[in-house]
Coordinates of C-alpha atoms in Angstrom, one line a residue:
X1 CA 0.6 2.7 -7.2
X2 CA 1.8 4.0 -3.6
X3 CA 1.3 6.5 -1.2
X4 CA 0.7 7.7 2.5
X5 CA 2.2 9.9 5.2
X6 CA 3.5 8.9 8.2
X7 CA 4.0 10.3 11.6
X8 CA 6.8 10.4 13.9
X9 CA 5.8 9.1 17.6
X10 CA 7.9 11.6 19.6
X11 CA 6.8 9.7 22.8
X12 CA 9.7 8.7 25.1
X13 CA 10.5 4.6 25.1
X14 CA 9.5 2.1 27.0
X15 CA 12.6 1.0 28.9
X16 CA 12.0 -2.7 29.3
X17 CA 11.0 -4.2 25.8
X18 CA 11.8 -4.7 22.7
X19 CA 11.6 -2.3 19.8
X20 CA 8.3 -2.3 18.5
X21 CA 6.9 0.6 16.0
X22 CA 3.8 -1.4 15.5
X23 CA 2.1 -4.1 17.0
X24 CA 1.3 -5.0 13.6
X25 CA 4.5 -5.8 12.8
X26 CA 6.8 -6.3 15.6
X27 CA 6.3 -7.1 19.3
X28 CA 8.4 -9.0 22.4
X29 CA 8.0 -9.7 25.8
X30 CA 9.1 -7.7 28.7
X31 CA 12.9 -9.2 29.8
X32 CA 12.2 -11.5 33.0
X33 CA 14.7 -9.5 35.1
X34 CA 15.1 -6.1 36.7
X35 CA 12.8 -3.2 36.5
X36 CA 15.8 -0.9 37.2
X37 CA 17.1 1.1 34.8
X38 CA 20.6 0.6 36.2
X39 CA 20.9 -2.7 34.3
X40 CA 20.8 -1.3 30.5
X41 CA 22.3 -4.7 29.5
X42 CA 18.8 -5.9 30.1
X43 CA 16.9 -3.3 27.7
X44 CA 15.4 -4.4 24.7
X45 CA 16.9 -7.9 24.2
X46 CA 16.7 -10.2 21.0
X47 CA 14.2 -8.0 19.5
X48 CA 16.1 -4.9 19.5
X49 CA 18.3 -6.6 16.6
X50 CA 15.4 -6.8 14.8
X51 CA 14.0 -3.0 14.9
X52 CA 12.9 -1.7 11.6
X53 CA 14.0 1.6 12.0
X54 CA 17.5 2.6 12.1
X55 CA 18.8 4.5 15.3
X56 CA 18.7 8.5 15.2
X57 CA 22.3 9.8 16.0
X58 CA 23.3 12.4 18.2
X59 CA 23.7 14.6 15.5
X60 CA 20.1 14.3 14.3
X61 CA 18.8 15.3 17.9
X62 CA 20.9 18.1 18.0
X63 CA 19.7 19.6 14.9
X64 CA 16.3 21.9 15.1
X65 CA 13.6 20.8 13.5
X66 CA 12.7 22.3 9.8
X67 CA 8.9 23.4 8.7
X68 CA 7.8 22.1 5.8
X69 CA 7.8 25.5 4.1
X70 CA 12.0 25.5 4.6
X71 CA 11.5 22.5 2.4
X72 CA 8.7 23.7 -0.1
X73 CA 10.9 23.4 -3.3
X74 CA 12.1 19.9 -2.3
X75 CA 8.5 18.9 -1.8
X76 CA 7.4 20.3 -5.2
X77 CA 10.3 19.1 -6.8
X78 CA 9.2 15.2 -5.3
X79 CA 5.7 16.0 -6.3
X80 CA 6.5 16.9 -10.1
X81 CA 8.8 13.8 -10.1
X82 CA 5.8 11.5 -9.0
X83 CA 3.4 13.1 -11.5
X84 CA 5.8 11.9 -14.3
X85 CA 6.0 8.5 -12.8
X86 CA 2.3 8.7 -13.1
X87 CA 2.2 9.2 -16.8
X88 CA 3.4 6.0 -18.0
X89 CA 1.0 4.3 -15.2
X90 CA -2.0 6.1 -16.9
X91 CA -1.0 5.3 -20.5
X92 CA -0.6 1.5 -19.7
X93 CA -3.9 1.7 -17.7
X94 CA -5.7 3.1 -21.0
X95 CA -4.8 0.1 -23.2
X96 CA -6.9 -2.2 -21.6
X97 CA -10.0 -0.5 -22.2
X98 CA -8.9 0.5 -26.0
X99 CA -8.2 -3.5 -26.4
X100 CA -11.3 -4.2 -24.9
X101 CA -13.4 -1.6 -27.4
X102 CA -11.4 -3.9 -30.5
X103 CA -13.2 -7.0 -28.8
X104 CA -10.0 -8.9 -27.5
X105 CA -10.6 -11.9 -25.2
X106 CA -10.2 -12.0 -21.5
X107 CA -7.0 -14.0 -22.0
X108 CA -5.2 -11.5 -24.0
X109 CA -6.4 -9.0 -21.4
X110 CA -4.9 -11.1 -18.8
X111 CA -1.6 -11.7 -20.7
X112 CA -1.4 -8.0 -21.2
X113 CA -1.9 -7.5 -17.3
X114 CA 1.6 -8.5 -16.9
X115 CA 2.5 -5.1 -18.0
X116 CA 2.0 -3.9 -14.6
X117 CA 4.2 -6.4 -12.9
X118 CA 7.4 -4.5 -13.1
X119 CA 6.3 -2.5 -10.1
X120 CA 6.3 -6.0 -8.4
X121 CA 9.6 -6.9 -9.2
X122 CA 11.6 -4.4 -9.0
X123 CA 12.7 -5.5 -5.8
X124 CA 15.2 -7.9 -7.8
X125 CA 16.9 -4.7 -9.2
X126 CA 16.5 -2.1 -6.4
X127 CA 19.6 -3.2 -4.3
X128 CA 21.4 -2.4 -7.7
X129 CA 20.2 0.8 -7.9
X130 CA 21.0 1.7 -4.2
X131 CA 24.6 0.3 -4.6
X132 CA 25.8 1.3 -7.6
X133 CA 26.1 5.0 -8.5
X134 CA 28.5 8.1 -9.3
X135 CA 29.3 9.6 -6.2
X136 CA 30.1 13.3 -7.8
X137 CA 26.7 13.4 -9.5
X138 CA 24.4 11.9 -6.7
X139 CA 23.2 8.7 -5.2
X140 CA 19.6 8.9 -6.6
X141 CA 20.4 11.1 -9.8
X142 CA 22.8 8.5 -10.9
X143 CA 19.6 6.4 -11.6
X144 CA 16.8 8.9 -12.0
X145 CA 18.3 11.2 -14.7
X146 CA 19.4 8.3 -17.3
X147 CA 16.3 6.3 -16.3
X148 CA 13.9 9.5 -17.2
X149 CA 16.2 10.2 -20.6
X150 CA 15.6 6.6 -22.0
X151 CA 11.9 6.7 -20.9
X152 CA 11.3 10.1 -23.0
X153 CA 13.1 8.7 -25.8
X154 CA 11.6 5.5 -25.7
X155 CA 8.3 7.7 -25.7
X156 CA 9.1 9.3 -28.7
X157 CA 10.3 6.0 -30.5
X158 CA 7.0 4.6 -29.2
X159 CA 4.8 7.2 -30.7
X160 CA 6.0 6.0 -34.4
X161 CA 4.8 2.5 -33.9
X162 CA 2.3 2.4 -31.2
X163 CA -0.7 3.2 -34.0
X164 CA 0.7 -0.2 -36.1
X165 CA 0.7 -2.1 -32.9
X166 CA -2.8 -1.4 -32.0
X167 CA -4.2 -2.6 -35.8
X168 CA -5.2 1.0 -36.5
X169 CA -3.4 1.7 -39.6
X170 CA -4.4 -1.3 -41.1
X171 CA -7.4 -2.7 -40.3
X172 CA -5.8 -5.9 -38.2
X173 CA -6.0 -7.0 -34.7
X174 CA -4.0 -5.6 -32.2
X175 CA -0.7 -7.2 -31.5
X176 CA -1.3 -8.2 -27.7
X177 CA 2.1 -10.2 -27.9
X178 CA 4.4 -7.2 -29.0
X179 CA 1.7 -4.4 -27.1
X180 CA 2.6 -6.4 -23.8
X181 CA 6.6 -6.6 -24.5
X182 CA 6.6 -3.2 -25.4
X183 CA 4.7 -1.5 -22.2
X184 CA 6.4 -3.9 -20.2
X185 CA 9.7 -2.3 -21.0
X186 CA 8.1 1.0 -20.5
X187 CA 6.8 -0.1 -17.1
X188 CA 10.2 -1.3 -16.3
X189 CA 11.7 2.1 -16.8
X190 CA 9.0 3.9 -14.7
X191 CA 9.5 1.3 -11.9
X192 CA 13.3 1.9 -11.9
X193 CA 12.4 5.6 -11.7
X194 CA 10.0 4.9 -8.6
X195 CA 13.2 3.3 -7.0
X196 CA 15.1 6.0 -7.4
X197 CA 12.4 8.6 -6.3
X198 CA 11.6 6.9 -3.4
X199 CA 14.9 6.6 -2.0
X200 CA 15.5 10.3 -2.7
X201 CA 12.3 11.0 -0.8
X202 CA 14.0 9.5 2.4
X203 CA 16.8 11.9 2.1
X204 CA 15.7 14.8 0.3
X205 CA 13.3 15.8 3.2
X206 CA 14.2 16.1 6.8
X207 CA 13.2 13.4 9.4
X208 CA 10.3 15.9 10.5
X209 CA 8.9 16.3 7.2
X210 CA 9.6 13.0 5.8
X211 CA 6.0 11.9 6.0
X212 CA 5.0 14.5 3.1
X213 CA 7.1 12.1 0.4
X214 CA 4.1 10.2 0.8
X215 CA 1.6 12.5 -0.1
X216 CA 3.8 13.3 -2.6
X217 CA 3.5 10.1 -4.0
X218 CA -0.1 9.8 -3.3
X219 CA -1.2 13.2 -5.0
X220 CA 1.6 12.9 -7.8
X221 CA 0.8 9.4 -9.2
X222 CA -2.6 10.4 -8.8
X223 CA -2.5 13.5 -10.6
X224 CA -0.3 12.0 -13.2
X225 CA -2.7 8.8 -13.9
X226 CA -5.4 11.5 -14.6
X227 CA -3.5 13.0 -17.3
X228 CA -2.2 9.6 -18.7
X229 CA -5.4 7.5 -18.7
X230 CA -8.8 10.1 -18.1
X231 CA -7.5 13.1 -20.0
X232 CA -6.0 11.3 -23.0
X233 CA -9.1 8.9 -23.3
X234 CA -11.2 11.8 -23.3
X235 CA -9.4 13.6 -25.7
X236 CA -8.6 10.5 -27.7
X237 CA -12.4 10.2 -28.4
X238 CA -13.7 11.5 -31.2
X239 CA -17.4 11.0 -30.1
X240 CA -16.5 12.9 -26.9
X241 CA -14.9 15.7 -28.8
X242 CA -17.3 16.1 -31.5
X243 CA -20.0 16.5 -28.7
X244 CA -18.0 18.7 -26.0
X245 CA -15.2 20.3 -27.6
X246 CA -15.7 21.0 -31.4
X247 CA -18.2 23.2 -33.6
X248 CA -17.9 20.6 -36.4
X249 CA -17.4 16.8 -36.0
X250 CA -14.3 15.1 -37.0
X251 CA -13.7 11.5 -37.5
X252 CA -10.5 11.6 -35.4
X253 CA -10.0 12.7 -31.5
X254 CA -8.3 16.2 -31.1
X255 CA -5.2 14.0 -29.7
X256 CA -3.9 10.4 -30.7
X257 CA -1.9 8.1 -28.9
X258 CA 1.2 8.8 -30.6
X259 CA 0.7 12.4 -30.2
X260 CA 0.3 11.9 -26.6
X261 CA 3.4 9.9 -26.4
X262 CA 5.6 12.3 -28.3
X263 CA 4.4 14.9 -26.3
X264 CA 5.3 13.6 -22.9
X265 CA 8.6 12.1 -24.2
X266 CA 9.4 15.5 -25.0
X267 CA 8.3 16.8 -21.5
X268 CA 10.3 14.1 -20.0
X269 CA 13.7 15.2 -21.9
X270 CA 13.7 18.6 -20.7
X271 CA 12.4 18.6 -17.1
X272 CA 15.0 15.8 -16.8
X273 CA 17.9 18.3 -17.9
X274 CA 16.6 21.0 -15.4
X275 CA 16.9 18.4 -12.5
X276 CA 20.1 17.0 -13.7
X277 CA 21.6 20.4 -13.5
X278 CA 19.9 22.4 -10.8
X279 CA 19.1 19.7 -8.2
X280 CA 22.0 19.1 -6.1
X281 CA 21.7 15.8 -3.2
X282 CA 22.5 16.2 0.1
X283 CA 26.1 14.8 0.4
X284 CA 26.1 15.0 4.2
X285 CA 23.2 12.6 4.1
X286 CA 24.6 10.6 1.2
X287 CA 28.0 9.9 3.4
X288 CA 26.3 9.6 6.8
X289 CA 23.6 7.5 6.4
X290 CA 23.1 5.9 3.2
X291 CA 26.8 4.6 2.0
X292 CA 26.9 0.9 1.6
X293 CA 29.7 -1.1 0.4
X294 CA 28.3 -2.6 -2.5
X295 CA 25.8 -4.8 -4.2
X296 CA 26.7 -7.6 -2.3
X297 CA 26.2 -5.9 0.9
X298 CA 22.8 -4.5 -0.4
X299 CA 21.5 -7.9 -1.1
X300 CA 22.6 -9.4 2.2
X301 CA 20.8 -6.2 4.0
X302 CA 17.7 -7.2 1.8
X303 CA 17.6 -10.9 2.8
X304 CA 18.6 -10.2 6.4
X305 CA 15.0 -7.8 6.0
X306 CA 13.5 -10.8 4.3
X307 CA 14.3 -13.2 7.1
X308 CA 12.9 -11.4 9.9
X309 CA 9.5 -12.8 11.3
X310 CA 7.9 -10.0 11.3
X311 CA 8.8 -9.1 7.7
X312 CA 7.5 -12.4 6.6
X313 CA 4.1 -12.4 8.3
X314 CA 3.7 -8.8 7.0
X315 CA 4.5 -10.1 3.5
X316 CA 2.0 -12.8 3.8
X317 CA -0.6 -11.1 4.9
X318 CA -0.1 -8.4 2.0
X319 CA 0.2 -11.1 -0.6
X320 CA -3.1 -12.5 0.1
X321 CA -5.1 -9.9 1.5
X322 CA -6.4 -8.5 -2.0
X323 CA -7.5 -11.9 -3.2
X324 CA -11.3 -11.2 -2.5
X325 CA -10.9 -7.8 -4.6
X326 CA -9.4 -9.2 -7.7
X327 CA -12.5 -10.0 -9.7
X328 CA -14.2 -6.9 -9.2
X329 CA -11.1 -4.5 -9.4
X330 CA -9.8 -6.0 -12.6
X331 CA -12.9 -7.4 -14.7
X332 CA -15.6 -5.0 -13.9
X333 CA -14.7 -1.7 -16.0
X334 CA -13.8 -4.0 -19.0
X335 CA -17.2 -6.0 -18.5
X336 CA -18.9 -2.7 -18.6
X337 CA -17.1 -1.5 -21.8
X338 CA -18.2 -5.1 -23.1
X339 CA -21.9 -4.6 -22.3
X340 CA -21.7 -1.3 -24.7
X341 CA -20.7 1.4 -22.1
X342 CA -18.4 4.0 -23.8
X343 CA -14.7 4.0 -22.5
X344 CA -14.3 7.6 -22.5
X345 CA -17.6 8.0 -20.3
X346 CA -16.0 5.3 -17.9
X347 CA -12.7 7.3 -18.1
X348 CA -14.5 10.7 -17.3
X349 CA -16.3 9.5 -14.4
X350 CA -13.1 9.4 -12.7
X351 CA -12.9 13.2 -13.1
X352 CA -14.9 13.8 -10.1
X353 CA -13.0 11.2 -8.4
X354 CA -9.9 13.1 -8.8
X355 CA -10.3 15.7 -6.0
X356 CA -11.3 12.9 -3.8
X357 CA -8.5 10.8 -4.6
X358 CA -6.1 14.1 -3.4
X359 CA -8.2 14.8 -0.6
X360 CA -8.4 10.8 1.0
X361 CA -5.0 10.5 1.8
X362 CA -4.9 13.8 3.4
X363 CA -7.7 12.9 5.9
X364 CA -7.0 9.2 6.0
X365 CA -3.4 9.8 7.2
X366 CA -4.7 11.5 10.4
X367 CA -6.1 8.5 11.3
X368 CA -3.0 6.4 10.7
X369 CA -0.7 8.2 12.9
X370 CA 0.4 6.4 15.7
X371 CA 1.8 3.0 16.6
X372 CA -1.2 0.9 14.5
X373 CA -1.1 2.3 10.9
X374 CA -3.1 -1.0 9.9
X375 CA -5.9 -0.4 11.8
X376 CA -7.4 1.2 9.1
X377 CA -6.7 -1.2 6.6
X378 CA -8.3 -4.1 8.8
X379 CA -11.3 -1.9 8.8
X380 CA -12.0 -0.8 5.3
X381 CA -11.1 -4.5 4.3
X382 CA -14.9 -5.8 4.6
X383 CA -16.7 -2.9 3.4
X384 CA -14.5 -3.0 0.1
X385 CA -15.5 -7.0 -0.1
X386 CA -18.9 -6.0 0.2
X387 CA -18.7 -3.5 -2.6
X388 CA -17.1 -6.0 -4.7
X389 CA -20.4 -7.9 -4.9
X390 CA -22.4 -4.6 -5.5
X391 CA -20.0 -4.1 -8.7
X392 CA -21.2 -7.7 -9.5
X393 CA -24.8 -6.4 -9.3
X394 CA -24.1 -3.7 -11.5
X395 CA -22.4 -5.4 -14.3
X396 CA -25.6 -7.8 -14.4
X397 CA -28.2 -4.8 -14.4
X398 CA -26.0 -2.8 -17.2
X399 CA -27.4 -4.5 -20.5
X400 CA -31.3 -4.1 -18.5
X401 CA -30.8 -0.4 -18.7
X402 CA -29.3 0.7 -22.3
X403 CA -31.7 2.6 -24.3
X404 CA -31.2 3.3 -27.9
X405 CA -29.3 6.4 -27.4
X406 CA -27.2 5.2 -24.6
X407 CA -27.4 5.0 -21.1
X408 CA -29.5 7.4 -19.0
X409 CA -27.9 9.8 -16.6
X410 CA -29.2 7.9 -13.3
X411 CA -27.2 5.2 -14.6
X412 CA -24.1 7.1 -14.4
X413 CA -24.7 8.6 -11.5
X414 CA -25.2 5.0 -9.8
X415 CA -21.8 4.2 -11.3
X416 CA -20.2 7.3 -9.7
X417 CA -21.3 6.6 -6.4
X418 CA -20.1 3.1 -6.6
X419 CA -16.8 4.1 -7.7
X420 CA -16.6 6.9 -5.0
X421 CA -17.4 4.4 -2.1
X422 CA -14.9 2.0 -3.6
X423 CA -12.0 4.8 -3.7
X424 CA -12.9 5.2 0.0
X425 CA -12.4 1.8 0.8
X426 CA -9.6 1.4 -2.0
X427 CA -7.3 4.6 -0.2
X428 CA -8.3 3.4 3.2
X429 CA -6.3 0.5 2.9
X430 CA -3.5 1.9 0.5
X431 CA -3.0 5.0 2.9
X432 CA -2.6 2.6 5.6
X433 CA 0.0 0.3 4.0
X434 CA 2.2 3.1 2.8
X435 CA 2.0 4.9 5.9
X436 CA 3.2 1.6 7.6
X437 CA 5.9 1.2 5.2
X438 CA 7.1 5.0 5.5
X439 CA 7.2 4.3 9.2
X440 CA 9.3 1.3 9.1
X441 CA 11.8 2.0 6.1
X442 CA 15.6 2.5 7.5
X443 CA 17.3 5.0 5.3
X444 CA 20.6 3.3 5.6
X445 CA 19.0 0.9 2.4
X446 CA 16.0 3.5 1.7
X447 CA 15.3 2.5 -1.8
X448 CA 15.6 -1.1 -0.9
X449 CA 13.6 -1.2 2.0
X450 CA 10.7 0.9 0.9
X451 CA 10.7 -0.7 -2.4
X452 CA 10.5 -4.4 -0.6
X453 CA 7.2 -3.3 1.1
X454 CA 5.7 -1.4 -1.7
X455 CA 6.8 -4.3 -3.9
X456 CA 5.0 -6.8 -1.5
X457 CA 1.8 -4.2 -1.5
X458 CA 2.0 -4.1 -5.8
X459 CA 2.5 -8.0 -5.9
X460 CA -0.4 -8.8 -3.7
X461 CA -2.6 -6.8 -6.0
X462 CA -1.2 -8.0 -9.3
X463 CA -1.3 -11.7 -9.5
X464 CA -4.7 -11.9 -8.3
X465 CA -6.0 -9.7 -11.0
X466 CA -4.0 -11.3 -13.9
X467 CA -5.4 -14.6 -12.1
X468 CA -8.9 -13.1 -12.6
X469 CA -9.2 -12.2 -15.8
X470 CA -7.1 -15.4 -17.2
X471 CA -10.2 -17.2 -15.4
X472 CA -13.2 -15.0 -16.8
X473 CA -13.0 -16.8 -20.3
X474 CA -12.7 -20.7 -19.4
X475 CA -15.4 -20.2 -16.3
X476 CA -19.2 -21.1 -16.8
X477 CA -21.9 -20.3 -14.9
X478 CA -22.3 -24.0 -13.6
X479 CA -18.7 -23.8 -12.6
X480 CA -18.9 -20.4 -10.7
X481 CA -21.7 -21.8 -8.8
X482 CA -19.7 -24.8 -7.9
X483 CA -16.8 -23.2 -6.6
X484 CA -18.9 -20.2 -4.9
X485 CA -20.6 -23.1 -2.9
X486 CA -17.3 -24.6 -2.1
X487 CA -15.8 -21.5 -1.0
X488 CA -18.9 -20.4 1.1
X489 CA -18.7 -23.9 2.5
X490 CA -15.3 -23.7 3.8
X491 CA -15.9 -19.8 4.6
X492 CA -18.8 -20.9 7.2
X493 CA -16.4 -23.8 8.6
X494 CA -13.4 -21.1 9.1
X495 CA -15.8 -18.6 10.7
X496 CA -16.9 -21.5 12.9
X497 CA -13.3 -22.4 13.7
X498 CA -12.3 -18.8 14.6
X499 CA -15.6 -17.8 16.7
X500 CA -13.6 -18.1 19.6
X501 CA -11.3 -15.2 18.6
X502 CA -14.2 -13.0 18.8
X503 CA -15.7 -13.9 21.7
X504 CA -14.9 -11.4 24.9
X505 CA -12.8 -13.7 27.6
X506 CA -13.8 -12.6 31.1
X507 CA -11.9 -15.0 33.4
X508 CA -9.0 -17.3 32.9
X509 CA -11.6 -20.4 32.5
X510 CA -13.1 -18.9 29.1
X511 CA -9.6 -19.2 27.7
X512 CA -9.2 -22.4 25.6
X513 CA -6.5 -25.0 26.8
X514 CA -4.8 -24.8 23.3
X515 CA -4.5 -21.3 23.0
X516 CA -2.2 -21.6 26.0
X517 CA -0.3 -24.3 24.6
X518 CA 0.1 -22.4 21.7
X519 CA 1.3 -19.6 23.1
X520 CA -1.3 -17.4 21.5
X521 CA -1.3 -13.5 21.6
X522 CA -4.5 -11.4 22.8
X523 CA -5.2 -7.8 23.2
X524 CA -6.5 -6.2 25.8
X525 CA -6.9 -2.5 27.6
X526 CA -5.0 -2.1 31.2
X527 CA -7.7 -1.1 33.6
X528 CA -5.9 -1.4 36.7
X529 CA -2.4 -2.4 38.4
X530 CA -2.6 -4.0 41.6
X531 CA -0.1 -6.0 43.7
X532 CA -1.2 -9.4 42.5
X533 CA -0.8 -8.3 38.7
X534 CA -2.5 -6.4 36.0
X535 CA -6.3 -6.3 35.4
X536 CA -7.0 -6.3 31.8
X537 CA -10.0 -6.0 29.6
X538 CA -9.9 -8.4 26.7
X539 CA -10.3 -6.6 23.3
X540 CA -11.7 -9.6 21.1
X541 CA -11.8 -9.6 17.2
X542 CA -14.5 -7.8 15.8
X543 CA -17.0 -8.6 13.0
X544 CA -18.9 -6.0 10.9
X545 CA -22.3 -6.2 11.6
X546 CA -22.1 -9.1 13.6
X547 CA -20.4 -7.7 16.7
X548 CA -22.6 -4.8 17.0
X549 CA -25.4 -7.1 17.5
X550 CA -24.0 -9.1 19.9
X551 CA -23.6 -8.0 23.7
X552 CA -20.6 -8.5 25.4
X553 CA -19.7 -9.3 28.9
X554 CA -18.2 -7.5 31.4
X555 CA -15.1 -8.7 33.3
X556 CA -11.4 -8.2 33.4
X557 CA -8.2 -10.8 33.4
X558 CA -5.8 -11.0 35.6
X559 CA -2.5 -11.0 34.3
X560 CA 0.7 -11.8 36.0
X561 CA 4.3 -11.5 34.2
X562 CA 5.9 -14.5 33.5
X563 CA 9.2 -15.2 35.3
X564 CA 8.7 -11.8 37.3
X565 CA 8.0 -11.3 41.1
X566 CA 6.4 -8.1 41.4
X567 CA 7.7 -6.0 44.1
X568 CA 6.4 -2.6 45.2
X569 CA 9.0 -0.4 43.4
X570 CA 7.9 -2.7 40.5
X571 CA 4.3 -1.8 40.7
X572 CA 5.3 1.8 41.0
X573 CA 7.6 1.5 38.0
X574 CA 4.5 -0.1 35.8
X575 CA 2.0 2.5 37.2
X576 CA 4.9 5.1 35.6
X577 CA 5.3 3.8 32.4
X578 CA 1.8 2.1 31.4
X579 CA -0.9 4.4 30.7
X580 CA -4.5 4.2 32.1
X581 CA -6.7 2.4 29.4
X582 CA -3.7 1.7 27.3
X583 CA -3.9 -1.2 24.8
X584 CA -1.6 -3.8 25.6
X585 CA -1.0 -7.3 23.9
X586 CA 0.1 -10.3 26.2
X587 CA 1.1 -13.8 25.0
X588 CA -0.4 -16.9 26.9
X589 CA 2.2 -19.1 28.8
X590 CA 0.2 -20.4 31.7
X591 CA -2.7 -20.4 34.1
X592 CA -3.1 -20.6 37.6
X593 CA -6.3 -20.6 39.8
X594 CA -7.4 -17.2 38.1
X595 CA -4.3 -16.0 37.0
X596 CA -2.6 -15.8 33.6
X597 CA 0.8 -16.2 33.3
X598 CA 2.0 -13.6 30.0
X599 CA 4.7 -11.9 28.3
X600 CA 3.5 -8.2 28.1
X601 CA 3.8 -6.7 24.6
X602 CA 4.3 -3.1 24.8
X603 CA 5.2 -0.1 21.7
X604 CA 8.4 0.7 22.1
X605 CA 8.7 3.8 20.2
X606 CA 11.5 6.2 18.8

């Protein structure tokens, strides 16, 4: 899944410096030359070549901004397309619970988890979707329409085979290999549709309203996933239907998986026909902003993005950030079903979460605006890790509260509260990442650019989950304890090694020599500009709970701009360009007496 809202910063650009839409992604030094605007060749420097967002043309600036009401039909269409996209995701997400109720092994569950990998591998064919199309039909419709037609026919055909694959007709064990291959193709088509819709969203809406695309993504996929997962599991359960929806008990639910697939396959065919006939693409945008010369050029553009140091760093962060959540996210629900919790009851617990899942992106997006949308991601991570421990305790506690007639109400209340808190942390990270991705995506290769960043985000969640499921069966309690001990020791050593990064520096003598030798970047808040340089208060890395106990010392660092002799005019320029209490990054280059010589890194927003 992938959502969020991005906001365009309308503040004017910093003249000296590199393009920097977010200090999380990219920053560069102030040029060691003139402070005067009469030397445009000194503005920007090498970093400008790596700007993550394309230039706004003069024609864009001359157009009056459009309100969201003027583009309401396009926003509703995007919302509907993302709802359709959520249906296959929800159906695929319901299969592991069905398999778990049939007592398949966790190794089989791990194998089936490859079904969700197409959304992490779609980067391989995203350039093809960007570059090959029928001009008269529309760049995005050339892929969206046939893909959704194939999805519709595939769902109708699958409705005739799925009961046999699950072993429901002849009492056999589920054919996990065949199910995996089938649903892998299913998700492959959904991923291709996602590429087309993501790319179309960047041009269907004006620049002023493009942030609503990520909101449509979040709300639409959540609604679609709810329909394909929660609603299906509830209506498929004979126990639920007999207890809440029927007067006379029956051995089957109101709908079966085959019925559900047939219905939505028909919906896909009808709605795709309407989109093909009624919705036209913006051809002016197609020619002016999105034209590429072919598949080769698109792949070259893709690799030029991947080779950027900022993108490589970002990808490494996202690929490893979710390792700590993998076991809790992938195994908890299956373990609860294994311990006797009915799968339809677990699915129904998601119903109260739907309003929360729709509202959360709207609320969180207010805090992801500005130059540093990833701040929310960093702050939510430790709390999500703590909730993973709470999930482990919940699984341990579950068999102890089971009664003859099932589980008591207070048990479900605790599970619901745990899930709600988990959703807050999950969506905080999810919205933050998606806001960042939408903020830096270039419309020139909109589908490929946004797909690259979203693909890395998906892959960062999928591979740890697959590994976690695969390890459930072979891991014994003794082995887990040994691994936990080793990891705890490694964590303590890493914490001790990094403790200096959490210390507040109040003078140049506090800063270790290796920090200067390695040109470490530090963050600080501007306090004053003097004839000697900038007085900056260092902002250390904060550790949840621990940092709140520790009293921080007071003091400022004297920072001089490396290679620059600060004149009175330069001082006036700095006072004009830098805001009081502005957060800055400074890269250590050297120190002399009480002064630090640094490159100053500032946001250069568009």
